[in-house]
mmCIF file of C-alpha atoms in Angstrom:
data_model
loop_
_atom_site.group_PDB
_atom_site.id
_atom_site.type_symbol
_atom_site.label_atom_id
_atom_site.label_comp_id
_atom_site.label_asym_id
_atom_site.label_seq_id
_atom_site.Cartn_x
_atom_site.Cartn_y
_atom_site.Cartn_z
ATOM 1 C CA UNK S 149 -163.780 270.042 57.066
ATOM 2 C CA UNK S 150 -162.677 267.908 54.091
ATOM 3 C CA UNK S 151 -159.058 266.934 53.507
ATOM 4 C CA UNK S 152 -158.420 267.164 49.796
ATOM 5 C CA UNK S 153 -154.876 265.784 49.534
ATOM 6 C CA UNK S 154 -151.733 264.768 51.363
ATOM 7 C CA UNK S 155 -148.526 265.280 49.362
ATOM 8 C CA UNK S 156 -144.972 264.260 50.194
ATOM 9 C CA UNK S 157 -142.375 267.000 50.474
ATOM 10 C CA UNK S 158 -138.691 266.625 49.623
ATOM 11 C CA UNK S 159 -137.723 265.598 53.170
ATOM 12 C CA UNK S 160 -139.736 264.049 56.025
ATOM 13 C CA UNK S 161 -142.274 266.890 55.909
ATOM 14 C CA UNK S 162 -145.498 266.500 53.950
ATOM 15 C CA UNK S 163 -148.227 268.889 52.834
ATOM 16 C CA UNK S 164 -151.788 268.587 54.158
ATOM 17 C CA UNK S 165 -154.506 270.464 52.273
ATOM 18 C CA UNK S 166 -158.101 270.789 53.401
ATOM 19 C CA UNK S 167 -161.398 272.605 52.986
ATOM 20 C CA UNK S 168 -163.262 274.454 55.759
ATOM 21 C CA UNK S 169 -166.965 275.239 55.636
ATOM 22 C CA UNK S 170 -168.696 277.711 57.949
ATOM 23 C CA UNK S 171 -172.520 277.724 58.105
ATOM 24 C CA UNK S 172 -172.564 275.765 54.852
ATOM 25 C CA UNK S 173 -170.342 278.234 52.970
ATOM 26 C CA UNK S 174 -166.593 278.199 52.268
ATOM 27 C CA UNK S 175 -164.746 280.093 54.993
ATOM 28 C CA UNK S 176 -162.319 282.956 54.427
ATOM 29 C CA UNK S 177 -160.065 284.256 57.217
ATOM 30 C CA UNK S 178 -157.471 282.827 59.611
ATOM 31 C CA UNK S 179 -157.633 279.957 62.075
ATOM 32 C CA UNK S 180 -155.382 278.239 64.627
ATOM 33 C CA UNK S 181 -154.886 274.548 63.805
ATOM 34 C CA UNK S 182 -153.426 271.822 66.024
ATOM 35 C CA UNK S 183 -152.498 268.530 64.343
ATOM 36 C CA UNK S 184 -151.548 265.365 66.205
ATOM 37 C CA UNK S 185 -150.569 261.899 64.956
ATOM 38 C CA UNK S 186 -152.145 258.721 66.413
ATOM 39 C CA UNK S 187 -151.741 254.975 65.980
ATOM 40 C CA UNK S 188 -155.473 254.216 65.897
ATOM 41 C CA UNK S 189 -158.698 255.614 64.433
ATOM 42 C CA UNK S 190 -160.060 256.092 67.965
ATOM 43 C CA UNK S 191 -158.353 256.079 71.358
ATOM 44 C CA UNK S 192 -154.868 254.591 70.886
ATOM 45 C CA UNK S 193 -151.635 256.458 71.619
ATOM 46 C CA UNK S 194 -150.308 259.702 70.254
ATOM 47 C CA UNK S 195 -147.144 259.437 68.167
ATOM 48 C CA UNK S 196 -144.751 262.348 68.394
ATOM 49 C CA UNK S 197 -145.664 265.859 69.485
ATOM 50 C CA UNK S 198 -148.618 268.008 68.432
ATOM 51 C CA UNK S 199 -148.008 270.440 65.584
ATOM 52 C CA UNK S 200 -149.398 273.896 66.526
ATOM 53 C CA UNK S 201 -149.885 276.255 63.591
ATOM 54 C CA UNK S 202 -151.325 279.704 64.309
ATOM 55 C CA UNK S 203 -153.027 282.155 61.958
ATOM 56 C CA UNK S 204 -153.421 279.734 59.086
ATOM 57 C CA UNK S 205 -154.883 281.629 56.096
ATOM 58 C CA UNK S 206 -158.098 280.189 54.648
ATOM 59 C CA UNK S 207 -159.266 281.415 51.249
ATOM 60 C CA UNK S 208 -162.616 280.306 49.830
ATOM 61 C CA UNK S 209 -162.491 277.445 52.328
ATOM 62 C CA UNK S 210 -159.063 276.146 51.255
ATOM 63 C CA UNK S 211 -155.983 275.955 53.448
ATOM 64 C CA UNK S 212 -152.604 274.203 53.307
ATOM 65 C CA UNK S 213 -150.276 272.994 56.081
ATOM 66 C CA UNK S 214 -146.774 271.594 56.104
ATOM 67 C CA UNK S 215 -146.430 268.881 58.755
ATOM 68 C CA UNK S 216 -143.321 267.085 59.952
ATOM 69 C CA UNK S 217 -143.480 264.370 62.607
ATOM 70 C CA UNK S 218 -140.104 262.898 61.640
ATOM 71 C CA UNK S 219 -139.546 259.736 59.632
ATOM 72 C CA UNK S 220 -139.456 257.495 62.707
ATOM 73 C CA UNK S 221 -143.088 258.389 63.475
ATOM 74 C CA UNK S 222 -144.340 256.856 60.215
ATOM 75 C CA UNK S 223 -143.422 253.230 60.824
ATOM 76 C CA UNK S 224 -146.975 251.865 61.016
ATOM 77 C CA UNK S 225 -150.630 252.743 60.458
ATOM 78 C CA UNK S 226 -151.233 256.385 61.418
ATOM 79 C CA UNK S 227 -154.206 258.803 61.728
ATOM 80 C CA UNK S 228 -154.260 262.603 61.888
ATOM 81 C CA UNK S 229 -156.385 264.364 64.486
ATOM 82 C CA UNK S 230 -157.254 267.960 63.533
ATOM 83 C CA UNK S 231 -158.275 270.672 66.000
ATOM 84 C CA UNK S 232 -159.608 274.015 64.642
ATOM 85 C CA UNK S 233 -159.653 276.957 67.063
ATOM 86 C CA UNK S 234 -159.902 274.515 69.962
ATOM 87 C CA UNK S 235 -162.561 272.262 68.409
ATOM 88 C CA UNK S 236 -161.401 268.715 67.618
ATOM 89 C CA UNK S 237 -162.843 267.318 64.400
ATOM 90 C CA UNK S 238 -163.944 263.697 64.067
ATOM 91 C CA UNK S 239 -163.197 261.136 62.826
ATOM 92 C CA UNK S 240 -159.419 261.110 62.575
ATOM 93 C CA UNK S 241 -158.097 260.887 59.046
ATOM 94 C CA UNK S 242 -155.800 258.059 58.001
ATOM 95 C CA UNK S 243 -152.433 259.062 56.639
ATOM 96 C CA UNK S 244 -152.322 257.363 53.261
ATOM 97 C CA UNK S 245 -149.915 256.554 50.462
ATOM 98 C CA UNK S 246 -147.977 259.783 49.954
ATOM 99 C CA UNK S 247 -146.402 260.208 53.413
ATOM 100 C CA UNK S 248 -145.761 256.487 53.614
ATOM 101 C CA UNK S 249 -143.330 256.776 50.720
ATOM 102 C CA UNK S 250 -140.995 258.135 53.405
ATOM 103 C CA UNK S 251 -141.117 254.854 55.216
ATOM 104 C CA UNK S 252 -142.873 251.834 53.729
ATOM 105 C CA UNK S 253 -142.446 248.190 52.816
ATOM 106 C CA UNK S 254 -139.238 247.765 54.765
ATOM 107 C CA UNK S 255 -137.704 251.138 53.840
ATOM 108 C CA UNK S 256 -137.037 253.395 56.809
ATOM 109 C CA UNK S 257 -135.746 256.969 57.002
ATOM 110 C CA UNK S 258 -134.714 258.471 60.321
ATOM 111 C CA UNK S 259 -134.794 262.112 61.365
ATOM 112 C CA UNK S 260 -131.221 262.600 60.120
ATOM 113 C CA UNK S 261 -132.121 261.439 56.615
ATOM 114 C CA UNK S 262 -130.403 258.063 56.993
ATOM 115 C CA UNK S 263 -132.087 255.334 54.936
ATOM 116 C CA UNK S 264 -132.478 251.711 56.001
ATOM 117 C CA UNK S 265 -133.752 248.683 54.081
ATOM 118 C CA UNK S 266 -134.449 245.507 56.019
ATOM 119 C CA UNK S 267 -133.912 247.155 59.420
ATOM 120 C CA UNK S 268 -135.911 249.886 61.209
ATOM 121 C CA UNK S 269 -132.807 251.580 62.627
ATOM 122 C CA UNK S 270 -130.229 252.764 60.064
ATOM 123 C CA UNK S 271 -126.629 252.922 61.264
ATOM 124 C CA UNK S 272 -125.257 254.575 58.135
ATOM 125 C CA UNK S 273 -126.394 256.950 55.404
ATOM 126 C CA UNK S 274 -127.635 253.830 53.559
ATOM 127 C CA UNK S 275 -128.068 250.662 55.632
ATOM 128 C CA UNK S 276 -129.155 247.522 53.725
ATOM 129 C CA UNK S 277 -129.631 244.209 55.521
ATOM 130 C CA UNK S 278 -130.999 240.744 54.807
ATOM 131 C CA UNK S 279 -131.525 237.930 57.293
ATOM 132 C CA UNK S 280 -133.503 235.373 55.298
ATOM 133 C CA UNK S 281 -133.035 233.292 52.165
ATOM 134 C CA UNK S 282 -129.918 232.972 50.038
ATOM 135 C CA UNK S 283 -130.417 236.052 47.896
ATOM 136 C CA UNK S 284 -127.994 238.971 48.312
ATOM 137 C CA UNK S 285 -128.907 241.887 50.559
ATOM 138 C CA UNK S 286 -127.826 244.235 47.761
ATOM 139 C CA UNK S 287 -127.677 243.564 44.037
ATOM 140 C CA UNK S 288 -126.276 246.220 41.722
ATOM 141 C CA UNK S 289 -125.937 245.836 37.956
ATOM 142 C CA UNK S 290 -124.775 248.110 35.172
ATOM 143 C CA UNK S 291 -125.329 247.126 31.539
ATOM 144 C CA UNK S 292 -123.675 250.205 30.073
ATOM 145 C CA UNK S 293 -120.482 249.370 28.107
ATOM 146 C CA UNK S 294 -118.544 252.041 29.999
ATOM 147 C CA UNK S 295 -120.577 252.038 33.189
ATOM 148 C CA UNK S 296 -119.696 251.009 36.719
ATOM 149 C CA UNK S 297 -121.981 248.906 38.880
ATOM 150 C CA UNK S 298 -120.582 250.385 42.086
ATOM 151 C CA UNK S 299 -118.130 253.207 42.606
ATOM 152 C CA UNK S 300 -116.940 253.890 46.134
ATOM 153 C CA UNK S 301 -115.041 257.032 47.065
ATOM 154 C CA UNK S 302 -114.059 258.536 50.387
ATOM 155 C CA UNK S 303 -112.403 261.926 50.798
ATOM 156 C CA UNK S 304 -111.969 261.560 54.534
ATOM 157 C CA UNK S 305 -108.690 261.145 56.392
ATOM 158 C CA UNK S 306 -107.957 257.910 58.229
ATOM 159 C CA UNK S 307 -111.101 255.950 57.354
ATOM 160 C CA UNK S 308 -111.486 253.379 54.559
ATOM 161 C CA UNK S 309 -113.619 253.976 51.462
ATOM 162 C CA UNK S 310 -115.107 250.483 51.820
ATOM 163 C CA UNK S 311 -115.320 248.151 54.811
ATOM 164 C CA UNK S 312 -116.626 244.592 54.434
ATOM 165 C CA UNK S 313 -117.050 242.178 57.353
ATOM 166 C CA UNK S 314 -118.227 238.575 57.210
ATOM 167 C CA UNK S 315 -119.227 237.270 60.636
ATOM 168 C CA UNK S 316 -120.539 233.835 59.685
ATOM 169 C CA UNK S 317 -118.823 230.572 60.511
ATOM 170 C CA UNK S 318 -118.126 229.945 56.816
ATOM 171 C CA UNK S 319 -118.229 231.776 53.520
ATOM 172 C CA UNK S 320 -116.475 234.795 52.063
ATOM 173 C CA UNK S 321 -116.384 238.438 53.091
ATOM 174 C CA UNK S 322 -116.085 239.346 49.399
ATOM 175 C CA UNK S 323 -116.524 236.974 46.479
ATOM 176 C CA UNK S 324 -115.659 238.714 43.222
ATOM 177 C CA UNK S 325 -115.986 237.473 39.689
ATOM 178 C CA UNK S 326 -114.943 239.223 36.494
ATOM 179 C CA UNK S 327 -118.561 239.016 35.409
ATOM 180 C CA UNK S 328 -117.983 240.192 31.840
ATOM 181 C CA UNK S 329 -115.626 237.206 31.330
ATOM 182 C CA UNK S 330 -113.366 239.581 29.442
ATOM 183 C CA UNK S 331 -109.941 238.219 28.376
ATOM 184 C CA UNK S 332 -108.388 241.490 29.565
ATOM 185 C CA UNK S 333 -110.661 242.067 32.569
ATOM 186 C CA UNK S 334 -109.879 242.085 36.294
ATOM 187 C CA UNK S 335 -111.776 240.405 39.124
ATOM 188 C CA UNK S 336 -110.072 242.911 41.428
ATOM 189 C CA UNK S 337 -108.159 245.981 40.315
ATOM 190 C CA UNK S 338 -106.706 248.070 43.118
ATOM 191 C CA UNK S 339 -104.698 251.280 42.928
ATOM 192 C CA UNK S 340 -103.171 253.579 45.489
ATOM 193 C CA UNK S 341 -102.047 256.906 44.073
ATOM 194 C CA UNK S 342 -100.049 258.042 47.095
ATOM 195 C CA UNK S 343 -96.476 258.970 46.176
ATOM 196 C CA UNK S 344 -94.960 258.470 49.627
ATOM 197 C CA UNK S 345 -95.475 256.526 52.833
ATOM 198 C CA UNK S 346 -96.438 252.874 53.333
ATOM 199 C CA UNK S 347 -99.198 252.995 50.724
ATOM 200 C CA UNK S 348 -100.728 249.663 49.703
ATOM 201 C CA UNK S 349 -102.785 248.651 46.708
ATOM 202 C CA UNK S 350 -104.174 245.680 48.659
ATOM 203 C CA UNK S 351 -103.568 244.956 52.345
ATOM 204 C CA UNK S 352 -104.759 241.470 53.334
ATOM 205 C CA UNK S 353 -104.699 239.881 56.802
ATOM 206 C CA UNK S 354 -105.788 236.601 58.288
ATOM 207 C CA UNK S 355 -105.793 235.547 61.935
ATOM 208 C CA UNK S 356 -106.578 231.873 61.390
ATOM 209 C CA UNK S 357 -104.009 229.276 62.461
ATOM 210 C CA UNK S 358 -104.370 227.731 58.990
ATOM 211 C CA UNK S 359 -105.175 230.927 57.097
ATOM 212 C CA UNK S 360 -103.666 232.602 54.062
ATOM 213 C CA UNK S 361 -103.418 236.358 53.755
ATOM 214 C CA UNK S 362 -103.551 236.169 49.959
ATOM 215 C CA UNK S 363 -104.196 233.125 47.789
ATOM 216 C CA UNK S 364 -103.644 233.186 44.057
ATOM 217 C CA UNK S 365 -104.826 230.394 41.797
ATOM 218 C CA UNK S 366 -104.646 230.035 38.009
ATOM 219 C CA UNK S 367 -107.109 227.362 36.901
ATOM 220 C CA UNK S 368 -106.390 227.135 33.177
ATOM 221 C CA UNK S 369 -104.898 223.798 32.104
ATOM 222 C CA UNK S 370 -103.189 225.360 29.058
ATOM 223 C CA UNK S 371 -100.960 228.318 28.383
ATOM 224 C CA UNK S 372 -98.612 230.134 30.763
ATOM 225 C CA UNK S 373 -100.610 231.191 33.812
ATOM 226 C CA UNK S 374 -99.748 232.891 37.102
ATOM 227 C CA UNK S 375 -101.417 232.364 40.466
ATOM 228 C CA UNK S 376 -99.781 235.565 41.704
ATOM 229 C CA UNK S 377 -97.857 237.968 39.481
ATOM 230 C CA UNK S 378 -95.924 240.906 40.866
ATOM 231 C CA UNK S 379 -94.190 243.575 38.833
ATOM 232 C CA UNK S 380 -92.169 246.725 39.466
ATOM 233 C CA UNK S 381 -92.175 249.549 36.930
ATOM 234 C CA UNK S 382 -89.144 251.770 36.457
ATOM 235 C CA UNK S 383 -87.461 251.118 39.806
ATOM 236 C CA UNK S 384 -84.482 248.738 39.834
ATOM 237 C CA UNK S 385 -84.535 248.715 43.656
ATOM 238 C CA UNK S 386 -88.158 247.532 43.886
ATOM 239 C CA UNK S 387 -89.447 243.999 44.469
ATOM 240 C CA UNK S 388 -92.038 242.291 42.317
ATOM 241 C CA UNK S 389 -92.584 239.809 45.175
ATOM 242 C CA UNK S 390 -91.095 240.056 48.676
ATOM 243 C CA UNK S 391 -91.488 237.708 51.641
ATOM 244 C CA UNK S 392 -90.779 239.094 55.110
ATOM 245 C CA UNK S 393 -90.354 235.580 56.476
ATOM 246 C CA UNK S 394 -89.996 232.167 54.877
ATOM 247 C CA UNK S 395 -90.508 231.755 51.153
ATOM 248 C CA UNK S 396 -91.488 228.315 49.921
ATOM 249 C CA UNK S 397 -92.125 226.435 46.717
ATOM 250 C CA UNK S 398 -93.198 222.863 46.058
ATOM 251 C CA UNK S 399 -91.694 223.134 42.568
ATOM 252 C CA UNK S 400 -88.382 224.539 41.353
ATOM 253 C CA UNK S 401 -87.069 227.967 42.298
ATOM 254 C CA UNK S 402 -85.829 229.573 39.105
ATOM 255 C CA UNK S 403 -84.862 232.707 37.321
ATOM 256 C CA UNK S 404 -86.302 233.191 33.856
ATOM 257 C CA UNK S 405 -85.124 235.825 31.382
ATOM 258 C CA UNK S 406 -85.456 236.471 27.672
ATOM 259 C CA UNK S 407 -83.033 234.149 25.907
ATOM 260 C CA UNK S 408 -79.861 236.070 24.941
ATOM 261 C CA UNK S 409 -79.735 234.623 21.407
ATOM 262 C CA UNK S 410 -83.487 234.520 20.676
ATOM 263 C CA UNK S 411 -85.205 236.929 23.085
ATOM 264 C CA UNK S 412 -88.428 237.224 21.048
ATOM 265 C CA UNK S 413 -89.200 233.505 20.997
ATOM 266 C CA UNK S 414 -87.493 231.817 23.951
ATOM 267 C CA UNK S 415 -86.830 232.061 27.679
ATOM 268 C CA UNK S 416 -83.622 231.075 29.444
ATOM 269 C CA UNK S 417 -84.266 229.300 32.754
ATOM 270 C CA UNK S 418 -81.724 228.567 35.523
ATOM 271 C CA UNK S 419 -82.441 226.661 38.724
ATOM 272 C CA UNK S 420 -81.480 227.231 42.350
ATOM 273 C CA UNK S 421 -79.350 224.752 44.299
ATOM 274 C CA UNK S 422 -81.202 222.911 47.071
ATOM 275 C CA UNK S 423 -80.012 221.379 50.316
ATOM 276 C CA UNK S 424 -81.084 220.532 53.866
ATOM 277 C CA UNK S 425 -79.269 223.594 55.269
ATOM 278 C CA UNK S 426 -79.512 227.318 54.562
ATOM 279 C CA UNK S 427 -76.081 227.995 53.033
ATOM 280 C CA UNK S 428 -74.465 231.287 51.997
ATOM 281 C CA UNK S 429 -71.809 231.085 49.297
ATOM 282 C CA UNK S 430 -68.864 233.434 48.623
ATOM 283 C CA UNK S 431 -66.284 233.022 45.856
ATOM 284 C CA UNK S 432 -63.544 234.785 43.948
ATOM 285 C CA UNK S 433 -60.009 234.604 42.558
ATOM 286 C CA UNK S 434 -56.686 235.555 44.147
ATOM 287 C CA UNK S 435 -53.030 235.570 42.976
ATOM 288 C CA UNK S 436 -50.562 234.018 45.424
ATOM 289 C CA UNK S 437 -47.659 236.128 46.661
ATOM 290 C CA UNK S 438 -43.932 235.464 46.494
ATOM 291 C CA UNK S 439 -44.175 232.920 49.321
ATOM 292 C CA UNK S 440 -46.965 231.004 47.589
ATOM 293 C CA UNK S 441 -49.652 232.254 49.944
ATOM 294 C CA UNK S 442 -52.380 234.922 50.032
ATOM 295 C CA UNK S 443 -54.936 236.370 52.415
ATOM 296 C CA UNK S 444 -58.536 236.510 51.187
ATOM 297 C CA UNK S 445 -60.648 239.299 52.637
ATOM 298 C CA UNK S 446 -64.336 238.504 53.115
ATOM 299 C CA UNK S 447 -67.169 241.022 53.720
ATOM 300 C CA UNK S 448 -67.039 242.688 57.120
ATOM 301 C CA UNK S 449 -70.371 241.070 58.087
ATOM 302 C CA UNK S 450 -69.263 237.522 57.155
ATOM 303 C CA UNK S 451 -68.762 236.117 60.657
ATOM 304 C CA UNK S 452 -71.862 237.906 61.951
ATOM 305 C CA UNK S 453 -74.199 235.872 59.742
ATOM 306 C CA UNK S 454 -72.291 232.624 59.067
ATOM 307 C CA UNK S 455 -70.879 229.645 60.979
ATOM 308 C CA UNK S 456 -69.509 226.182 60.108
ATOM 309 C CA UNK S 457 -67.294 227.267 57.189
ATOM 310 C CA UNK S 458 -66.471 225.015 54.201
ATOM 311 C CA UNK S 459 -63.660 225.780 51.695
ATOM 312 C CA UNK S 460 -62.876 224.868 48.105
ATOM 313 C CA UNK S 461 -59.639 225.791 46.280
ATOM 314 C CA UNK S 462 -58.865 225.342 42.575
ATOM 315 C CA UNK S 463 -55.489 226.106 40.986
ATOM 316 C CA UNK S 464 -55.676 227.827 37.578
ATOM 317 C CA UNK S 465 -52.963 227.509 34.910
ATOM 318 C CA UNK S 466 -50.772 224.975 36.735
ATOM 319 C CA UNK S 467 -51.168 222.043 39.113
ATOM 320 C CA UNK S 468 -50.837 222.834 42.794
ATOM 321 C CA UNK S 469 -51.308 219.636 44.780
ATOM 322 C CA UNK S 470 -50.010 221.300 47.951
ATOM 323 C CA UNK S 471 -52.681 224.037 48.149
ATOM 324 C CA UNK S 472 -54.326 224.214 51.544
ATOM 325 C CA UNK S 473 -56.074 226.548 53.989
ATOM 326 C CA UNK S 474 -53.283 227.852 56.180
ATOM 327 C CA UNK S 475 -55.558 229.943 58.430
ATOM 328 C CA UNK S 476 -59.302 229.518 58.749
ATOM 329 C CA UNK S 477 -61.659 232.485 58.803
ATOM 330 C CA UNK S 478 -60.822 234.936 61.532
ATOM 331 C CA UNK S 479 -61.689 238.614 61.542
ATOM 332 C CA UNK S 480 -63.467 238.001 58.247
ATOM 333 C CA UNK S 481 -60.371 236.759 56.387
ATOM 334 C CA UNK S 482 -58.671 233.442 55.649
ATOM 335 C CA UNK S 483 -55.197 232.489 54.298
ATOM 336 C CA UNK S 484 -54.311 230.194 51.391
ATOM 337 C CA UNK S 485 -50.851 228.627 51.189
ATOM 338 C CA UNK S 486 -48.924 225.774 49.524
ATOM 339 C CA UNK S 487 -48.812 227.146 45.989
ATOM 340 C CA UNK S 488 -46.250 228.832 43.695
ATOM 341 C CA UNK S 489 -45.631 232.550 43.458
ATOM 342 C CA UNK S 490 -48.068 234.278 41.120
ATOM 343 C CA UNK S 491 -50.360 231.260 40.838
ATOM 344 C CA UNK S 492 -54.021 232.186 40.293
ATOM 345 C CA UNK S 493 -56.361 230.376 42.674
ATOM 346 C CA UNK S 494 -60.131 230.232 42.489
ATOM 347 C CA UNK S 495 -61.650 229.966 45.946
ATOM 348 C CA UNK S 496 -65.097 229.323 47.393
ATOM 349 C CA UNK S 497 -66.276 229.576 51.009
ATOM 350 C CA UNK S 498 -69.662 228.417 52.228
ATOM 351 C CA UNK S 499 -71.167 229.161 55.608
ATOM 352 C CA UNK S 500 -74.302 228.011 57.309
ATOM 353 C CA UNK S 501 -76.629 230.952 57.799
ATOM 354 C CA UNK S 502 -76.534 232.249 61.369
ATOM 355 C CA UNK S 503 -78.134 235.691 61.315
ATOM 356 C CA UNK S 504 -80.731 236.667 63.994
ATOM 357 C CA UNK S 505 -83.633 235.191 61.997
ATOM 358 C CA UNK S 506 -81.846 231.844 61.577
ATOM 359 C CA UNK S 507 -80.949 231.746 65.274
ATOM 360 C CA UNK S 508 -84.509 232.612 66.323
ATOM 361 C CA UNK S 509 -86.427 230.238 64.072
ATOM 362 C CA UNK S 510 -83.938 227.641 62.892
ATOM 363 C CA UNK S 511 -84.158 225.747 59.623
ATOM 364 C CA UNK S 512 -86.103 222.518 60.153
ATOM 365 C CA UNK S 513 -85.763 219.892 57.425
ATOM 366 C CA UNK S 514 -88.702 217.617 58.274
ATOM 367 C CA UNK S 515 -91.901 219.351 59.389
ATOM 368 C CA UNK S 516 -95.051 217.636 60.631
ATOM 369 C CA UNK S 517 -98.282 218.573 58.883
ATOM 370 C CA UNK S 518 -100.893 220.201 61.099
ATOM 371 C CA UNK S 519 -104.635 220.744 61.217
ATOM 372 C CA UNK S 520 -106.356 220.578 57.828
ATOM 373 C CA UNK S 521 -103.013 219.771 56.185
ATOM 374 C CA UNK S 522 -102.980 216.260 57.673
ATOM 375 C CA UNK S 523 -104.035 213.695 55.083
ATOM 376 C CA UNK S 524 -103.669 216.238 52.270
ATOM 377 C CA UNK S 525 -101.065 216.721 49.538
ATOM 378 C CA UNK S 526 -99.434 219.790 48.049
ATOM 379 C CA UNK S 527 -99.722 218.207 44.604
ATOM 380 C CA UNK S 528 -101.959 215.137 44.925
ATOM 381 C CA UNK S 529 -101.795 214.312 41.205
ATOM 382 C CA UNK S 530 -98.089 213.443 41.572
ATOM 383 C CA UNK S 531 -99.059 210.648 43.969
ATOM 384 C CA UNK S 532 -101.955 209.411 41.868
ATOM 385 C CA UNK S 533 -104.465 211.005 44.232
ATOM 386 C CA UNK S 534 -107.604 212.961 43.264
ATOM 387 C CA UNK S 535 -107.648 216.738 43.363
ATOM 388 C CA UNK S 536 -109.874 216.619 46.446
ATOM 389 C CA UNK S 537 -106.833 215.383 48.381
ATOM 390 C CA UNK S 538 -105.072 218.713 47.834
ATOM 391 C CA UNK S 539 -104.716 221.382 50.503
ATOM 392 C CA UNK S 540 -105.252 224.589 48.552
ATOM 393 C CA UNK S 541 -108.489 226.496 49.216
ATOM 394 C CA UNK S 542 -109.685 225.682 45.699
ATOM 395 C CA UNK S 543 -109.218 221.991 46.377
ATOM 396 C CA UNK S 544 -110.658 222.014 49.902
ATOM 397 C CA UNK S 545 -113.625 224.128 48.782
ATOM 398 C CA UNK S 546 -114.111 222.243 45.519
ATOM 399 C CA UNK S 547 -117.525 223.662 44.740
ATOM 400 C CA UNK S 548 -115.980 227.085 44.083
ATOM 401 C CA UNK S 549 -114.755 225.961 40.674
ATOM 402 C CA UNK S 550 -118.277 224.921 39.672
ATOM 403 C CA UNK S 551 -120.113 227.998 40.936
ATOM 404 C CA UNK S 552 -122.048 230.002 38.358
ATOM 405 C CA UNK S 553 -123.215 233.569 38.372
ATOM 406 C CA UNK S 554 -126.940 234.244 38.234
ATOM 407 C CA UNK S 555 -126.997 236.585 35.291
#
């Protein structure tokens, strides 16, 4: 018998073709063929089960078999042992290049069609792993002007389209660069097209005691840049940025709008008042009654969220040196007296915030730095210190700003 070729089929099966001679002449008829896979030319161990094929047609000495030992069986050197009508032929024949395209040079395919690179046991439809060197386990590039290097889509319910986990002691789970360096490009662009529910474009978590769920940094030294920019389209009740907890700033807290008299060329900026206490302010105007007094009604929640009230009264249109607070806030109202009938009075009441959040967490004025913050500055340049003394991730991990992309 002479094997003429071994050809790979579309799946883990492959085609074995051979030639049978009988008394020196090509045979014609049918035969029973048993084929087994071994890990050595002689002796050794059988791999997988024996393939038993009955009534194999032989025409002019030629026959063809389709064999399938499963992808896991082809993970090393292998030899076929052929038995014709009970007679085992010798020597065994080495399984060569074609079948090994199923599983060769670190590429493995299991019986379910799952493909692995860098590991013999795939745990996903495509499992790529690297454990040596500094090169990436997977590198994907598209040079087409409208192409995409990677597109991930999941039509399932409940599971994510992409899951990334970094288990090392340092480094990033995902490090993204806008590799085209386009002035209108995005390093990350996320969309969620759901029209209801708690849908999120990006949902970021950190469990570190010094971690940041999201960090935004604008590194340009010129122009108007934004570390984080939030915007709401077409919904006056939406929030461009919302903090469910404390909101801090080492600079000024401002509002900025288009300037009323030159909206195309200028902004108008106003600044928030600052103080060592969280203060709520309420103000208005009231006309005094015939007895020179008036009750001022405050919101029905006033006493539920405020304590330690402070008052300011200003007479309008005439002096009123005798104005005073006749009755302090009680049942969300206070009384002004000491003026003339009909006098207009501008009033202001301030209260220290005392809602459940304020009672639970307080409002500390001086806070000790902790952990990696100790010895660092929010804005080191203001103290004549180098940037390395800052506490942002881009200052702590200074090499990030000098990284280059291997293009």
